[in-house]
Short mmCIF file of C-alpha atoms in Angstrom, two decimals:
data_model
loop_
_atom_site.label_atom_id
_atom_site.label_comp_id
_atom_site.label_asym_id
_atom_site.label_seq_id
_atom_site.Cartn_x
_atom_site.Cartn_y
_atom_site.Cartn_z
CA LEU R 831 123.99 -12.32 -63.78
CA ASP R 832 121.00 -10.66 -66.21
CA ILE R 833 122.99 -7.87 -67.17
CA GLU R 834 123.47 -5.95 -70.50
CA ILE R 835 127.18 -5.06 -71.31
CA LEU R 836 128.21 -1.64 -72.65
CA THR R 837 131.01 -1.45 -74.78
CA GLY R 838 133.13 1.58 -76.12
CA GLY R 839 133.89 -0.58 -79.52
CA LYS R 840 134.88 -3.75 -81.16
CA TRP R 841 137.99 -4.44 -79.66
CA VAL R 842 136.47 -4.77 -76.24
CA THR R 843 133.02 -6.23 -77.57
CA ASN R 844 135.19 -9.17 -78.99
CA GLN R 845 136.78 -9.37 -75.41
CA VAL R 846 133.61 -9.82 -73.77
CA LYS R 847 132.40 -12.35 -76.67
CA SER R 848 135.43 -14.51 -75.28
CA SER R 849 134.86 -14.09 -71.57
CA SER R 850 133.21 -17.32 -70.14
CA ILE R 851 131.43 -14.96 -67.61
CA PHE R 852 129.91 -12.57 -70.17
CA CYS R 853 129.68 -14.03 -73.38
CA LYS R 854 126.31 -14.91 -73.45
CA ASN R 855 125.12 -11.55 -72.25
CA LYS R 856 123.49 -8.92 -74.45
CA ILE R 857 126.33 -6.23 -75.71
CA HIS R 858 125.84 -2.64 -76.81
CA GLU R 859 128.49 -0.72 -78.66
CA ILE R 860 128.78 2.99 -78.06
CA LEU R 861 131.79 5.04 -79.61
CA LEU R 862 133.46 7.11 -77.16
CA GLY R 863 132.03 10.51 -77.52
CA VAL R 864 134.05 13.55 -78.76
CA ASP R 865 132.90 17.28 -78.17
CA GLU R 866 132.75 18.40 -81.98
CA SER R 867 132.95 21.80 -80.95
CA ILE R 868 136.29 21.59 -79.39
CA PHE R 869 138.01 18.87 -81.24
CA LYS R 870 137.82 20.19 -84.97
CA PRO R 871 140.30 21.01 -87.68
CA VAL R 872 141.62 24.69 -87.64
CA ASP R 873 143.22 27.15 -89.88
CA ASN R 874 146.63 27.74 -90.84
CA MET R 875 146.79 30.93 -88.58
CA PHE R 876 146.10 28.85 -85.56
CA ILE R 877 148.88 26.58 -86.67
CA ASN R 878 151.35 29.29 -87.25
CA ASN R 879 150.36 30.93 -83.97
CA PHE R 880 151.03 27.78 -82.14
CA LYS R 881 154.58 27.30 -83.82
CA LYS R 882 155.48 30.82 -82.98
CA LYS R 883 154.42 30.45 -79.35
CA HIS R 884 156.66 27.12 -79.04
CA ASN R 885 159.46 28.68 -81.25
CA ILE R 886 158.66 25.66 -83.68
CA ASP R 887 160.21 26.35 -87.04
CA LYS R 888 157.24 26.96 -89.80
CA SER R 889 158.94 24.37 -91.82
CA LEU R 890 158.83 21.60 -89.07
CA LYS R 891 156.61 18.66 -89.35
CA ILE R 892 155.06 17.78 -85.97
CA ILE R 893 154.45 14.20 -84.70
CA ALA R 894 152.19 14.46 -81.52
CA PHE R 895 152.06 11.56 -78.84
CA GLY R 896 150.36 12.06 -75.59
CA THR R 897 148.94 9.71 -72.38
CA SER R 898 148.61 10.49 -68.98
CA LYS R 899 151.90 9.06 -68.05
CA LEU R 900 154.73 9.02 -70.68
CA SER R 901 156.68 6.38 -68.69
CA GLU R 902 153.43 3.82 -68.54
CA THR R 903 154.71 0.86 -70.42
CA ARG R 904 151.09 -0.14 -71.89
CA LYS R 905 151.02 3.34 -73.69
CA GLY R 906 153.57 2.12 -76.05
CA LEU R 907 156.24 5.30 -76.17
CA ARG R 908 159.00 2.74 -76.41
CA TYR R 909 157.60 1.40 -79.67
CA LEU R 910 157.28 5.21 -80.89
CA ILE R 911 160.95 5.91 -80.12
CA ASP R 912 162.33 2.38 -81.78
CA SER R 913 160.31 3.30 -84.68
CA LEU R 914 161.25 6.95 -85.02
CA ASN R 915 164.93 5.68 -84.75
CA ILE R 916 164.43 3.19 -87.61
CA LEU R 917 163.18 5.70 -89.92
CA PHE R 918 165.80 7.94 -89.08
CA ASN R 919 168.93 5.64 -89.10
CA LYS R 920 167.44 4.46 -92.65
CA GLY R 921 167.04 7.66 -93.92
CA TYR R 922 163.11 7.43 -94.42
CA LEU R 923 162.73 10.52 -91.95
CA ASP R 924 165.38 13.02 -91.51
CA ALA R 925 165.61 13.84 -87.41
CA ASN R 926 166.06 17.66 -88.32
CA GLU R 927 163.14 18.01 -90.13
CA VAL R 928 160.49 17.17 -87.29
CA VAL R 929 159.48 17.92 -83.86
CA LEU R 930 157.78 15.51 -81.13
CA LEU R 931 155.03 16.83 -79.13
CA THR R 932 154.13 15.20 -76.18
CA ALA R 933 151.70 15.61 -73.47
CA GLY R 934 151.34 14.01 -70.22
CA LYS R 935 153.16 13.57 -67.03
CA TYR R 936 156.87 13.41 -67.72
CA ASP R 937 160.25 13.60 -65.82
CA GLY R 938 162.60 14.32 -68.52
CA SER R 939 164.39 10.77 -68.10
CA ILE R 940 163.24 9.54 -71.66
CA LYS R 941 165.56 10.96 -74.40
CA PHE R 942 164.30 11.52 -77.91
CA ASP R 943 166.58 11.46 -81.10
CA CYS R 944 164.77 14.38 -82.32
CA ASP R 945 163.63 18.01 -81.43
CA HIS R 946 161.06 17.53 -78.38
CA ILE R 947 158.71 19.76 -77.06
CA HIS R 948 156.73 18.71 -73.74
CA LEU R 949 153.45 20.59 -73.01
CA GLY R 950 152.90 18.92 -69.85
CA TYR R 951 150.11 17.62 -68.27
CA LEU R 952 146.89 19.08 -70.31
CA VAL R 953 144.18 19.56 -68.09
CA ASN R 954 141.51 20.95 -70.07
CA ASP R 955 139.82 19.93 -73.53
CA THR R 956 141.01 23.03 -75.51
CA ASP R 957 144.82 22.43 -74.64
CA LEU R 958 144.44 18.77 -75.69
CA ALA R 959 142.61 19.70 -79.15
CA SER R 960 145.67 22.02 -79.85
CA LEU R 961 147.82 19.14 -79.44
CA TYR R 962 146.13 17.41 -82.42
CA GLN R 963 145.12 20.56 -84.27
CA VAL R 964 148.72 21.45 -84.81
CA ALA R 965 150.16 17.98 -85.65
CA ASP R 966 150.81 16.59 -88.67
CA VAL R 967 150.31 12.99 -87.50
CA PHE R 968 149.20 11.78 -84.11
CA ILE R 969 151.09 8.42 -82.82
CA SER R 970 149.17 5.94 -80.62
CA PRO R 971 151.20 3.15 -80.05
CA SER R 972 149.21 1.84 -77.29
CA ILE R 973 149.77 -1.99 -76.71
CA GLU R 974 146.76 -2.56 -74.55
CA ASP R 975 144.01 0.20 -74.40
CA SER R 976 140.07 -0.42 -74.73
CA GLY R 977 140.47 3.35 -76.39
CA PRO R 978 142.53 5.41 -76.60
CA VAL R 979 140.12 8.16 -76.78
CA MET R 980 142.84 10.41 -78.07
CA VAL R 981 142.28 8.40 -81.24
CA ASN R 982 138.86 9.82 -81.75
CA GLN R 983 139.67 13.23 -80.62
CA ALA R 984 142.82 13.65 -83.23
CA VAL R 985 140.37 11.88 -85.90
CA MET R 986 137.82 14.90 -85.10
CA CYS R 987 140.63 17.22 -85.51
CA GLY R 988 141.26 16.08 -88.81
CA THR R 989 144.58 14.56 -88.06
CA PRO R 990 146.04 11.42 -89.39
CA VAL R 991 146.86 8.85 -86.90
CA ILE R 992 148.98 5.79 -86.76
CA SER R 993 148.05 3.04 -84.36
CA PHE R 994 148.02 -0.49 -83.68
CA ASP R 995 145.06 -2.73 -84.43
CA ILE R 996 143.75 -2.21 -80.99
CA GLY R 997 140.74 -0.16 -79.21
CA VAL R 998 139.04 2.14 -80.74
CA ALA R 999 141.34 1.98 -83.66
CA GLN R 1000 139.58 -1.04 -85.01
CA ASP R 1001 136.12 1.13 -85.40
CA LEU R 1002 137.71 4.13 -86.71
#
């Protein structure tokens, strides 16, 4: 077919190039867009108010993770839990000094070895931006993803991101 392929970054571009069907087509890369009027850094007052609203001690470090559904295997929550447990067990991180802040659909069946606050399924960008803005780090343990756009959004909020070398993380 005489079509041009539009991808969201290098990872998908490389997938297309290795495809026997589309490898000869012209490819255009356009990173996933983020509304910079919403996804932006905030001041300490905003962070302190958020912690107060959610009863988070000011001294705790916030680790954030989000996905549409926490139990979705390809989003890698299992890797996040295993990694945190290794850090806790080896003494590199004290479970009493962090809180895991999650967003997405969650049935409560997954247990965590540190304080955990679930924000639910965030339906608007302002609430989603708050997840990143208050976090000390955003973890994206996805093992199969062309984005996730959450990486772009967290970076725009000035939040450090830890991710596998897939999807848009390769570009950022």
